Coordinates of C-alpha atoms and ligand atoms in Angstrom, one line a residue:
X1 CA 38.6 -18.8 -252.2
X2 CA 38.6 -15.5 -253.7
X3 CA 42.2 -14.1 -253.8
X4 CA 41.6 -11.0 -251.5
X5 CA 44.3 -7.3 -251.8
X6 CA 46.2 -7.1 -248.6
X7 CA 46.6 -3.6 -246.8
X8 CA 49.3 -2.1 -244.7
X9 CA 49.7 1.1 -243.2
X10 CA 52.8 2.5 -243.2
X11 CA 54.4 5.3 -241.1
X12 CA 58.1 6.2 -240.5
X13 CA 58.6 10.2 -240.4
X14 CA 55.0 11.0 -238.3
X15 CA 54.1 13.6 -240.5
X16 CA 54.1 11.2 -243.4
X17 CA 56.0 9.1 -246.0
X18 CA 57.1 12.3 -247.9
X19 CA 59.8 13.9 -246.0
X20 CA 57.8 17.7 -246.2
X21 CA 54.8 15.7 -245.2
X22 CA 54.9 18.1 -241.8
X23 CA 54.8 21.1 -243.2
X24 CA 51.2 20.5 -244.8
X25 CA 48.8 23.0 -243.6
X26 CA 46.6 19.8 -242.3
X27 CA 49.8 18.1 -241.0
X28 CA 50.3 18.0 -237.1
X29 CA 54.0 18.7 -236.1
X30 CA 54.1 19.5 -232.5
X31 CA 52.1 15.7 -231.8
X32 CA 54.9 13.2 -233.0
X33 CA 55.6 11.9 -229.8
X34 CA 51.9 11.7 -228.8
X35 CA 50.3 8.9 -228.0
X36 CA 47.0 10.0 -229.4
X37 CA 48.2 11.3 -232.7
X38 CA 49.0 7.3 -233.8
X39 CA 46.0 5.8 -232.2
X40 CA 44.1 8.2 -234.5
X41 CA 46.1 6.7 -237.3
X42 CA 45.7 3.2 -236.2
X43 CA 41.8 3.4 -235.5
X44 CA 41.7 5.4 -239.0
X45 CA 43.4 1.9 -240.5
X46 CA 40.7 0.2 -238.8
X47 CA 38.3 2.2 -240.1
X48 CA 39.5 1.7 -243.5
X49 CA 39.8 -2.7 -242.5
X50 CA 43.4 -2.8 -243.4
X51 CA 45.0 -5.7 -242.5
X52 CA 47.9 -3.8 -240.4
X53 CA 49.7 -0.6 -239.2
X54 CA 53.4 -1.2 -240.3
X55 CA 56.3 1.0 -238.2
X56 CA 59.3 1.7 -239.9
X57 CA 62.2 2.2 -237.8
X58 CA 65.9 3.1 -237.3
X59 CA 68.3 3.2 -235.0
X60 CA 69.6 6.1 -235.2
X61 CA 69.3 10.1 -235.9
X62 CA 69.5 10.9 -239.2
X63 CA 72.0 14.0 -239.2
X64 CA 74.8 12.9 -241.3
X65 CA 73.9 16.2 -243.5
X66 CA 72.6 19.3 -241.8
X67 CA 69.2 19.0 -243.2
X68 CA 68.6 15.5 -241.4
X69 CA 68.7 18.1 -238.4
X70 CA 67.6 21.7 -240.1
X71 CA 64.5 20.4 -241.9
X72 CA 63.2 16.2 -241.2
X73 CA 61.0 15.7 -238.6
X74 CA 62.3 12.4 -237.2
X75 CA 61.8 12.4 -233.5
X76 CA 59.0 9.3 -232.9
X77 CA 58.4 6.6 -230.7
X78 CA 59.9 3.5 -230.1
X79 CA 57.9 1.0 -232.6
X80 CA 57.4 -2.2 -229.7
X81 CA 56.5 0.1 -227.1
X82 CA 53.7 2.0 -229.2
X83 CA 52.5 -0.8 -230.6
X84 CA 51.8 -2.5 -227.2
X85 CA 49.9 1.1 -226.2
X86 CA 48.0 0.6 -229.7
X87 CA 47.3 -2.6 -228.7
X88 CA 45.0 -1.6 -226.3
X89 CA 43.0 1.2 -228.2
X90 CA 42.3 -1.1 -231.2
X91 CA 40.7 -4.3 -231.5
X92 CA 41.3 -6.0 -235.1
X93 CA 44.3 -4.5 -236.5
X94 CA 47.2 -6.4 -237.3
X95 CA 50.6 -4.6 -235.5
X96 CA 53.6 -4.3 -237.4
X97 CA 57.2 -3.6 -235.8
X98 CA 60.5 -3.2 -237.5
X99 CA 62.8 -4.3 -236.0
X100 CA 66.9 -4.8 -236.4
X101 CA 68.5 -8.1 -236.8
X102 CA 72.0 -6.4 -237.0
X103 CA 71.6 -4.3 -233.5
X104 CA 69.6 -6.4 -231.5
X105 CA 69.7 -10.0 -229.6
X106 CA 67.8 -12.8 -230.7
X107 CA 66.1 -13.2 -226.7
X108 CA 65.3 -10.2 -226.3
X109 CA 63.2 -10.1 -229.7
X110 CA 61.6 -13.1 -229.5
X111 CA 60.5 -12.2 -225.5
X112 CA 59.5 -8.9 -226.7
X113 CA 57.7 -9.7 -229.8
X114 CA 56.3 -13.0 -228.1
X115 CA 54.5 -10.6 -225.5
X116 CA 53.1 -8.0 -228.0
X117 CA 51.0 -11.1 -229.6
X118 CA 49.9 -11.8 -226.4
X119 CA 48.9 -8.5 -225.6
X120 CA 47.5 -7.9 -229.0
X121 CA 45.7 -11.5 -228.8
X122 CA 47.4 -12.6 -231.7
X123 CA 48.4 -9.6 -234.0
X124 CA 51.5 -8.9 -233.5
X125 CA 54.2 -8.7 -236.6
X126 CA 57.9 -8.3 -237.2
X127 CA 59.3 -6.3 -240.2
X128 CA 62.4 -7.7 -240.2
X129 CA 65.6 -5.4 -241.3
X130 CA 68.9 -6.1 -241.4
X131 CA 69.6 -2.2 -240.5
X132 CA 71.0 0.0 -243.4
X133 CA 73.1 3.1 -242.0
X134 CA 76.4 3.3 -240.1
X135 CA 75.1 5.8 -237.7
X136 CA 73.1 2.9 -236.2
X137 CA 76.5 1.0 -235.8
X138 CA 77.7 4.0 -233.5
X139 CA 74.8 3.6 -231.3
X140 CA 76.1 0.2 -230.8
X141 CA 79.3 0.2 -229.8
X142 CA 81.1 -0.2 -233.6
X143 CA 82.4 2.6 -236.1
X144 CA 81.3 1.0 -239.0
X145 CA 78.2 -0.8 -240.2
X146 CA 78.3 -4.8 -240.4
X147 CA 79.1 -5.9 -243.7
X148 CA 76.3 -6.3 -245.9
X149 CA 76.7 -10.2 -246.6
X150 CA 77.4 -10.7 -242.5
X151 CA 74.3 -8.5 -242.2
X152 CA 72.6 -11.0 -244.3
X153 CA 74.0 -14.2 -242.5
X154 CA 73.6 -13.2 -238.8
X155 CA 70.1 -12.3 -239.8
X156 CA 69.5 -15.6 -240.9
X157 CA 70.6 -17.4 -237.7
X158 CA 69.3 -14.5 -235.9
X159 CA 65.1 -15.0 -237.3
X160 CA 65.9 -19.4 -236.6
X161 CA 66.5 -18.9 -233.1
X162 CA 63.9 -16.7 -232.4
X163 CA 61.5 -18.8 -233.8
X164 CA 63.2 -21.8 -231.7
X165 CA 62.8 -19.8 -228.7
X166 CA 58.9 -19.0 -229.8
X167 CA 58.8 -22.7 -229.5
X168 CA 60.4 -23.5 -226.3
X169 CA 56.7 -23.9 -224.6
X170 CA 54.2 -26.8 -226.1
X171 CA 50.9 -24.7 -226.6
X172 CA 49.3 -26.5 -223.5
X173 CA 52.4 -26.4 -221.5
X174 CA 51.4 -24.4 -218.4
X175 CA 49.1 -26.2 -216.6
X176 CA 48.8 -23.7 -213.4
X177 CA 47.1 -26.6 -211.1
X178 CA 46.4 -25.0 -208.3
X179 CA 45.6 -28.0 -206.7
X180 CA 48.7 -29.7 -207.4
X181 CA 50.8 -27.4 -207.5
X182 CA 51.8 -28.2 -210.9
X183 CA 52.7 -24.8 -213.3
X184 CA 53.9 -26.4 -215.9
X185 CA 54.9 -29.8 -217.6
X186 CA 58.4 -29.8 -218.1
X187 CA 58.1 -32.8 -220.5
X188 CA 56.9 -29.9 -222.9
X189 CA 59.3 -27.6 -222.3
X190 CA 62.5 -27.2 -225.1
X191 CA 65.6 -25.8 -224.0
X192 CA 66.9 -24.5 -227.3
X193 CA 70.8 -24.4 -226.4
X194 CA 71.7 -22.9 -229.0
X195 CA 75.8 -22.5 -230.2
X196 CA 76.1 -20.8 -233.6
X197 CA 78.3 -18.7 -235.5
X198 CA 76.8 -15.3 -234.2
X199 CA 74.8 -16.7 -231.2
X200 CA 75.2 -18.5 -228.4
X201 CA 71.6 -18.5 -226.5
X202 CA 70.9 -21.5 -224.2
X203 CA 66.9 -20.6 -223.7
X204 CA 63.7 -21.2 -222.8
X205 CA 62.1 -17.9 -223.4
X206 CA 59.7 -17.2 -220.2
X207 CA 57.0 -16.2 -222.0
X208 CA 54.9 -19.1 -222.9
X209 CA 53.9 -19.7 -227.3
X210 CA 52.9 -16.7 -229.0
X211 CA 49.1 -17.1 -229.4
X212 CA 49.9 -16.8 -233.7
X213 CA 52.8 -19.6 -232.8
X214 CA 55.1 -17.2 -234.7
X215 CA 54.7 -13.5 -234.5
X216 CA 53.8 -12.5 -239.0
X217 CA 57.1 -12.1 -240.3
X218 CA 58.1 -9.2 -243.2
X219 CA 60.8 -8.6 -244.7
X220 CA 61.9 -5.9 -246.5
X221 CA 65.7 -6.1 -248.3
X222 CA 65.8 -6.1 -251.8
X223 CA 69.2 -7.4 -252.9
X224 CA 70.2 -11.0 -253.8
X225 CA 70.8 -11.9 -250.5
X226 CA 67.5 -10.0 -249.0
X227 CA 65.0 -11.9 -251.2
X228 CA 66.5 -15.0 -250.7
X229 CA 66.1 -14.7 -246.3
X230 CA 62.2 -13.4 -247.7
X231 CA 62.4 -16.6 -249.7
X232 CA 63.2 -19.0 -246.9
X233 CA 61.7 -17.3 -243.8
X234 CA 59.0 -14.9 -244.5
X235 CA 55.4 -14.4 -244.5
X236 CA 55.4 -11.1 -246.8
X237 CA 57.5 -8.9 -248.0
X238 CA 57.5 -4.9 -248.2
X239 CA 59.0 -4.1 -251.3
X240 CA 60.0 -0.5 -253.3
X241 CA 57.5 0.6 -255.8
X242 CA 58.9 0.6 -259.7
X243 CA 57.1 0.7 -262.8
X244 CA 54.6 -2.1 -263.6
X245 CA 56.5 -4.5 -266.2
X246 CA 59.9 -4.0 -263.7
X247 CA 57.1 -5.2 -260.6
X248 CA 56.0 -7.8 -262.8
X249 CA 59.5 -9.2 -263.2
X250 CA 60.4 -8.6 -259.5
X251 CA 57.4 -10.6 -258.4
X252 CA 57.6 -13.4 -260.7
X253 CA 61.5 -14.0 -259.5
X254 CA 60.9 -13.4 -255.8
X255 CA 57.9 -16.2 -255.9
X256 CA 60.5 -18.2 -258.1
X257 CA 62.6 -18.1 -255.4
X258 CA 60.3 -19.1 -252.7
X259 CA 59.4 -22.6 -254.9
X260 CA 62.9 -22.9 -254.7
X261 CA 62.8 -23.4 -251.3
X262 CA 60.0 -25.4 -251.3
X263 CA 57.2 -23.5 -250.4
X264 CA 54.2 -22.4 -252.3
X265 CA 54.2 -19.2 -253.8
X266 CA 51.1 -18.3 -252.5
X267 CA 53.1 -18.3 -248.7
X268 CA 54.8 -15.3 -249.4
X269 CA 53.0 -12.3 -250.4
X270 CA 54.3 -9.5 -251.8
X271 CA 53.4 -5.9 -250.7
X272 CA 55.3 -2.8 -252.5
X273 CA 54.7 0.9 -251.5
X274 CA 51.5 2.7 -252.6
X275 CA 52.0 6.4 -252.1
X276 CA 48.2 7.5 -253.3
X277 CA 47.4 11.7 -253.4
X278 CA 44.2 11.3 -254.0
X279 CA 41.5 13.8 -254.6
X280 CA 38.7 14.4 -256.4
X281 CA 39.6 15.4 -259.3
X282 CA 43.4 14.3 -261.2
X283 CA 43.9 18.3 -261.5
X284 CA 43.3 18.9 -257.7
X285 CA 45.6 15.6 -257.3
X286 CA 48.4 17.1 -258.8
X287 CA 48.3 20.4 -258.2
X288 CA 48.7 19.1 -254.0
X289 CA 51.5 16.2 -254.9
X290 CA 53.3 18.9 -256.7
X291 CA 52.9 21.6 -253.3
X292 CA 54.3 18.5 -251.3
X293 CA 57.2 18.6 -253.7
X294 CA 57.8 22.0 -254.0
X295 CA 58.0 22.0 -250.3
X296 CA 61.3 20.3 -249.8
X297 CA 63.9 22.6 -249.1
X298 CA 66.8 22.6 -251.7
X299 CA 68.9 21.5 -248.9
X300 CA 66.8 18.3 -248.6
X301 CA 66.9 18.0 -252.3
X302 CA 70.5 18.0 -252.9
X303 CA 71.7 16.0 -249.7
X304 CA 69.4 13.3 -250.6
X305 CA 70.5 13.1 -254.1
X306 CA 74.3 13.3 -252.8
X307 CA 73.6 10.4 -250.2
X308 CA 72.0 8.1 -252.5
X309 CA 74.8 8.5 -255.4
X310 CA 77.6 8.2 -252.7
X311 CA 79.0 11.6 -254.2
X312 CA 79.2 15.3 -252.5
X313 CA 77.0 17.9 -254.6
X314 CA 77.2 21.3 -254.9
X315 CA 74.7 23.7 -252.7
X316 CA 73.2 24.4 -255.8
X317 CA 70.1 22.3 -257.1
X318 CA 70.3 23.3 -260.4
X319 CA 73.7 22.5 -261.2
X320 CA 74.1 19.4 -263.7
X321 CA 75.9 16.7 -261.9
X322 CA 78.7 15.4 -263.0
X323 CA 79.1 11.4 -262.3
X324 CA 82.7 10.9 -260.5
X325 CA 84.4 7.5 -261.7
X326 CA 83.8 4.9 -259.2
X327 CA 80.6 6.9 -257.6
X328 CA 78.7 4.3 -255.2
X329 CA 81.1 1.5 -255.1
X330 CA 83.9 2.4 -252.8
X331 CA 82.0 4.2 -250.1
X332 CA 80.0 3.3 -247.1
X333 CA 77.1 3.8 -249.5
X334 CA 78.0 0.3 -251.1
X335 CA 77.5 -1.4 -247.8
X336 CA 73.9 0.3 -247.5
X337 CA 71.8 -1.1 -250.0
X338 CA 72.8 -3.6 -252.7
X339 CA 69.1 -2.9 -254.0
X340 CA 69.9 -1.4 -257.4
X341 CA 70.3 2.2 -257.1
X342 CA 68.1 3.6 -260.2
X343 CA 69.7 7.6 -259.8
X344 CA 73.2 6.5 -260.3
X345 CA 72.4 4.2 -263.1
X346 CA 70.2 7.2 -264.8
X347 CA 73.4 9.5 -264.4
X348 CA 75.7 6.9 -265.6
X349 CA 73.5 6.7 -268.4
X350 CA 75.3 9.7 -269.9
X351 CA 71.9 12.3 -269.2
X352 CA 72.7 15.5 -268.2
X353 CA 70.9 16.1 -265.0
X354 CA 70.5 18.3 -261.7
X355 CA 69.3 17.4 -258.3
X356 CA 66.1 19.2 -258.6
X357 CA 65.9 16.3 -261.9
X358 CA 66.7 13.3 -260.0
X359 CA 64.5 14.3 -256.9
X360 CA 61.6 15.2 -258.7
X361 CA 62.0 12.3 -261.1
X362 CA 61.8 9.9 -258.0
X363 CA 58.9 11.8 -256.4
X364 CA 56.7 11.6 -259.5
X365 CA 57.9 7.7 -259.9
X366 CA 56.7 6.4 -256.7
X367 CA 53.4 8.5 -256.2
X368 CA 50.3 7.3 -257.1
X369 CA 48.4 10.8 -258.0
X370 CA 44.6 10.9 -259.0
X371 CA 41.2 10.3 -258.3
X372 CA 40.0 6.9 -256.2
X373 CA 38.6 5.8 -259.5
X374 CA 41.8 6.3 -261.1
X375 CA 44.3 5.2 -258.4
X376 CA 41.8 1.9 -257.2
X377 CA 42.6 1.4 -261.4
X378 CA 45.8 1.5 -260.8
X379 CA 46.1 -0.8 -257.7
X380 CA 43.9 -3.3 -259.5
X381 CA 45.7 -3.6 -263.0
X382 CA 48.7 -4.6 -260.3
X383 CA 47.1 -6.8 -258.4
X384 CA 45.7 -8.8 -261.1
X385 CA 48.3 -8.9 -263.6
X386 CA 51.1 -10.3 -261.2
X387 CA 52.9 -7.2 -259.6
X388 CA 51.6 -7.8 -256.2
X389 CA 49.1 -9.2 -253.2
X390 CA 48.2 -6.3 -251.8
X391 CA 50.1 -3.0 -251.0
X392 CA 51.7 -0.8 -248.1
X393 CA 49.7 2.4 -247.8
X394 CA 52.4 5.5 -247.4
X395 CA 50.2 8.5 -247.6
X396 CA 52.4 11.5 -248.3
X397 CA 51.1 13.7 -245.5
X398 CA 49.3 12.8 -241.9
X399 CA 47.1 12.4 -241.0
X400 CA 45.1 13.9 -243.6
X401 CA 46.5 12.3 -246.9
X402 CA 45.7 9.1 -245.0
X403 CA 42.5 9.4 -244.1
X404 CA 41.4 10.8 -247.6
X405 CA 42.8 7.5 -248.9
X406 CA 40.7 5.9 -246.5
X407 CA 37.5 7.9 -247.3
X408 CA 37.9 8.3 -250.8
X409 CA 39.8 5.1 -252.5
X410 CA 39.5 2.5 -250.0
X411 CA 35.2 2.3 -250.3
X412 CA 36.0 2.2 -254.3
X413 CA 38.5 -1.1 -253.7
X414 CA 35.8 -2.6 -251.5
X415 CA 33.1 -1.6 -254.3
X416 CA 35.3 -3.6 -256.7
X417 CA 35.6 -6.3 -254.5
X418 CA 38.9 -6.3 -253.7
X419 CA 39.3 -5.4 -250.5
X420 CA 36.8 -6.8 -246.8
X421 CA 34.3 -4.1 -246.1
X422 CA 34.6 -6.0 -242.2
X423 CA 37.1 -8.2 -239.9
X424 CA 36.2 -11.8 -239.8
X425 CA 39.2 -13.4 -238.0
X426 CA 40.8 -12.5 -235.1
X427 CA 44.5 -13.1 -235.7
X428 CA 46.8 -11.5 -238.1
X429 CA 47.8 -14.6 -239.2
X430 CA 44.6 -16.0 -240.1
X431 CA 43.6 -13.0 -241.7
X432 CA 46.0 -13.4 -244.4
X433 CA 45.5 -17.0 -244.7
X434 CA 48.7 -17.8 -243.3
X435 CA 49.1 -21.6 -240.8
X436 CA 50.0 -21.5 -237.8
X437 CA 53.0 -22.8 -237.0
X438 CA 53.2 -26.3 -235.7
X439 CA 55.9 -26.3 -232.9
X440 CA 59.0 -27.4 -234.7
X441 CA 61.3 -29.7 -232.4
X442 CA 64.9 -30.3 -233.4
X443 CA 65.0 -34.2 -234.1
X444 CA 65.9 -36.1 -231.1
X445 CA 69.9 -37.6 -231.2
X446 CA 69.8 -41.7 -231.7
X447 CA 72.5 -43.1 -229.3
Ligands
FMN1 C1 61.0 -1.2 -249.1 C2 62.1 -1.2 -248.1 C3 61.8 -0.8 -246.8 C4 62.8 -0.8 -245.8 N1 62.4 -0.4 -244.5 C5 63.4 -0.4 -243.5 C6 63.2 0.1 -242.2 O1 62.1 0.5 -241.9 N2 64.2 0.1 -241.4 C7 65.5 -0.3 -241.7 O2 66.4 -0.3 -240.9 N3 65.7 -0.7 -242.9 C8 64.8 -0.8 -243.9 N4 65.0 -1.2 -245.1 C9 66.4 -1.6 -245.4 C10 66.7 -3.1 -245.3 O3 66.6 -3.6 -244.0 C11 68.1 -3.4 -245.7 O4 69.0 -3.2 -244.6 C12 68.6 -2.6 -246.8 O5 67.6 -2.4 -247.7 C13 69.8 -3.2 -247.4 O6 69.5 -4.5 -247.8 P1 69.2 -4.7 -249.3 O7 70.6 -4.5 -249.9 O8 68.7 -6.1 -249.3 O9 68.2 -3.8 -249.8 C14 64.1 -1.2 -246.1 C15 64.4 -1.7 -247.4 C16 63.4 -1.6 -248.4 C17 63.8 -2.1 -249.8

């Protein structure tokens, strides 16, 4: 079988993946809590055959610094219940939800995810997340977020039961014999009763199998402890984008690590960001990535820099920063992300650099900027030369930047091959050559 390039279709901030995105004369502030506004962005994925719409999520307001408040647009919907309303306006699509292992229960995950694949006939997925941000811990009762290990570990249990409560039903289970009076079989019903470090759950789930068996599970951590849950548990995996020989090397250990566990590599795959600005001409390109950049208020500029080096800035984005000892290890930042943190190591490197350095550094490093010929180049050199599957599409602005990749480099991928020019199966989980999974039974106690 022809190794085919998986798509995603990412959204977190509604008026794109770049946090200006909004203020793009094409962009569409005032609808970011409409329904319409992402079914045009989820029939415009169809259009384009991706394989699925993937939500980002948090669980919380981002206004630790005043420009979280002043200058993001962050107010969206809730990812399950949007996806079930997508459900309904699109046919093929593969549904993505991220969703937190750290802030959430087990039933009500599995009961929730369980009835988007039924609704969805079968295309339902779960980005998995362990959470990242103490905010999200003060939504939930706590003043500080989980450690990042126990994150890691309650995770873990959290993604086992679900899937034992996903299998609480045998697929021919309910019976619903009128006649009889018979609903369902009870000898194919499992009680999962469940006692374990984090949860105690005694089951069933009343929602009967999930039509895929198991919802499509992502991950998307990318410490130790992240890849190796992706390792043991998951389906694909959503992963930063770095420069092709450091993807090469991140790709050949994270399928390392999934032989480890006894799978093939080939039942992972591995999906890292694709921010395209595509136009037609590499002139045109740049000149709009660099009108997205220019956009961001200095205030975004240097709070972002000052969150992700776990250091207070001054207001001023042209000031060289100076690296205080122990920056990033003693703070809450620490217990974030134990994905390496590439700013801090630049500025530890000795450089002398500003904000307005590190920001735009990072914004030229994870854009994709040219013409379809030049970016479908780029995604294909990747794809073939073991630096990914397939890739999440995070177009910079919405819906515009979107549907430009849509019109201008998706048709090039499909000339090349790489990509389906039309659906062929129905579920999500079929699509991307995954099994479905057989109903997995603890094994019964021998007296
Ligand atoms: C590419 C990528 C995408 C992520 N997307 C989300 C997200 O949508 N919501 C969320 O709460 N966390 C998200 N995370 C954070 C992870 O869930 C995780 O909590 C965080 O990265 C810390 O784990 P790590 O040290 O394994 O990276 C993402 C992480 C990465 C690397």
């Amino acid at each position: 079988m022809t190794r085919r390039l998986l798509l995603g279709a990412f959204l977190f901030h509604p008026g794109g993946s770049h946090v200006s995105g909004w203020r793009h004369e094409t962009a569409e502030p005032h609808r970011h809590v409409d329904v319409d506004y992402y079914a045009d962005f989820a029939e415009t994925a169809e259009r384009g055959v991706f394989d699925t719409i993937f939500l980002a999520d948090g669980l919380y307001f981002w206004d630790r610094f005043p420009s979280g408040v002043d200058h993001y647009g962050q107010t969206r919907l809730e990812p399950l219940t949007l996806l079930s309303a997508l459900a309904a306006r699109t046919s093929r699509i593969g549904l993505a939800a991220t969703v937190s292992t750290s802030y959430n229960e087990p039933y009500h995950v599995a009961r929730a995810l369980a009835s988007l694949d039924h609704i969805s006939q079968g295309r339902a997925a779960w980005n998995l997340v362990t959470s990242r941000y103490p905010e999200e811990a003060r939504n939930f009762g706590g003043d500080a977020h989980l450690d990042h290990a126990l994150r890691y570990e309650r995770g873990a249990e959290f993604v086992a039961l679900v899937q034992q409560l996903w299998d609480s039903w045998a697929d021919d289970a309910i019976l619903a014999d009128q006649e009889s009076g018979i609903f369902a079989d009870p000898d194919k019903l499992h009680t999962p009763e469940h006692r374990g470090a984090h949860f105690a759950v005694r089951g069933p789930l009343n929602v009967s199998r999930p039509p895929q068996g198991y919802p499509v599970l992502f991950q998307a951590g990318g410490s130790d402890a992240g890849q190796e849950l992706a390792a043991a548990t998951a389906d694909a995996v959503f992963a930063r984008s770095l420069p092709l020989a450091e993807a090469q090397r991140f790709y050949a250990g994270l399928k390392a690590r999934v032989v480890a566990h006894g799978r093939d590599a080939d039942d992972l795959a591995i999906l890292p960001q694709l921010r395209p600005v595509v136009a037609e001409t590499t002139e045109e390109a740049r000149t709009i990535a660099a009108g997205i950049l220019s956009s961001t208020p200095d205030a975004i500029v240097v709070e972002d820099v000052a969150h992700s080096i776990g250091q207070a800035l001054p207001d001023d984005p042209d000031a060289v920063i100076v690296v205080a000892p122990g920056a990033g290890t003693d703070s809450d930042i620490a217990n974030e992300s134990k994905s390496p943190n590439r700013r801090l190591a630049r500025l530890q490197s000795g450089e002398r650099l500003t904000a307005r350095d590190l920001y735009a550094e990072s914004f030229w490093e994870s854009v994709s900027v040219g013409s379809a010929r030049e970016i479908a180049d780029d995604v294909q050199e990747r794809f073939e030369n073991g630096a990914a599957d397939g890739f999440v599409v995070q177009a910079l602005t919405q819906p515009q930047g979107f549907r430009d990749f849509v019109d201008l480099v998706v048709p090039e991928l499909q000339r090349r091959g790489l990509t389906r020019t039309a659906y062929e199966e129905s579920t999500l989980r079929d699509r991307l050559g995954l099994a479905r999974p057989a109903r997995r039974l603890p094994e019964p106690v021998l007296r």
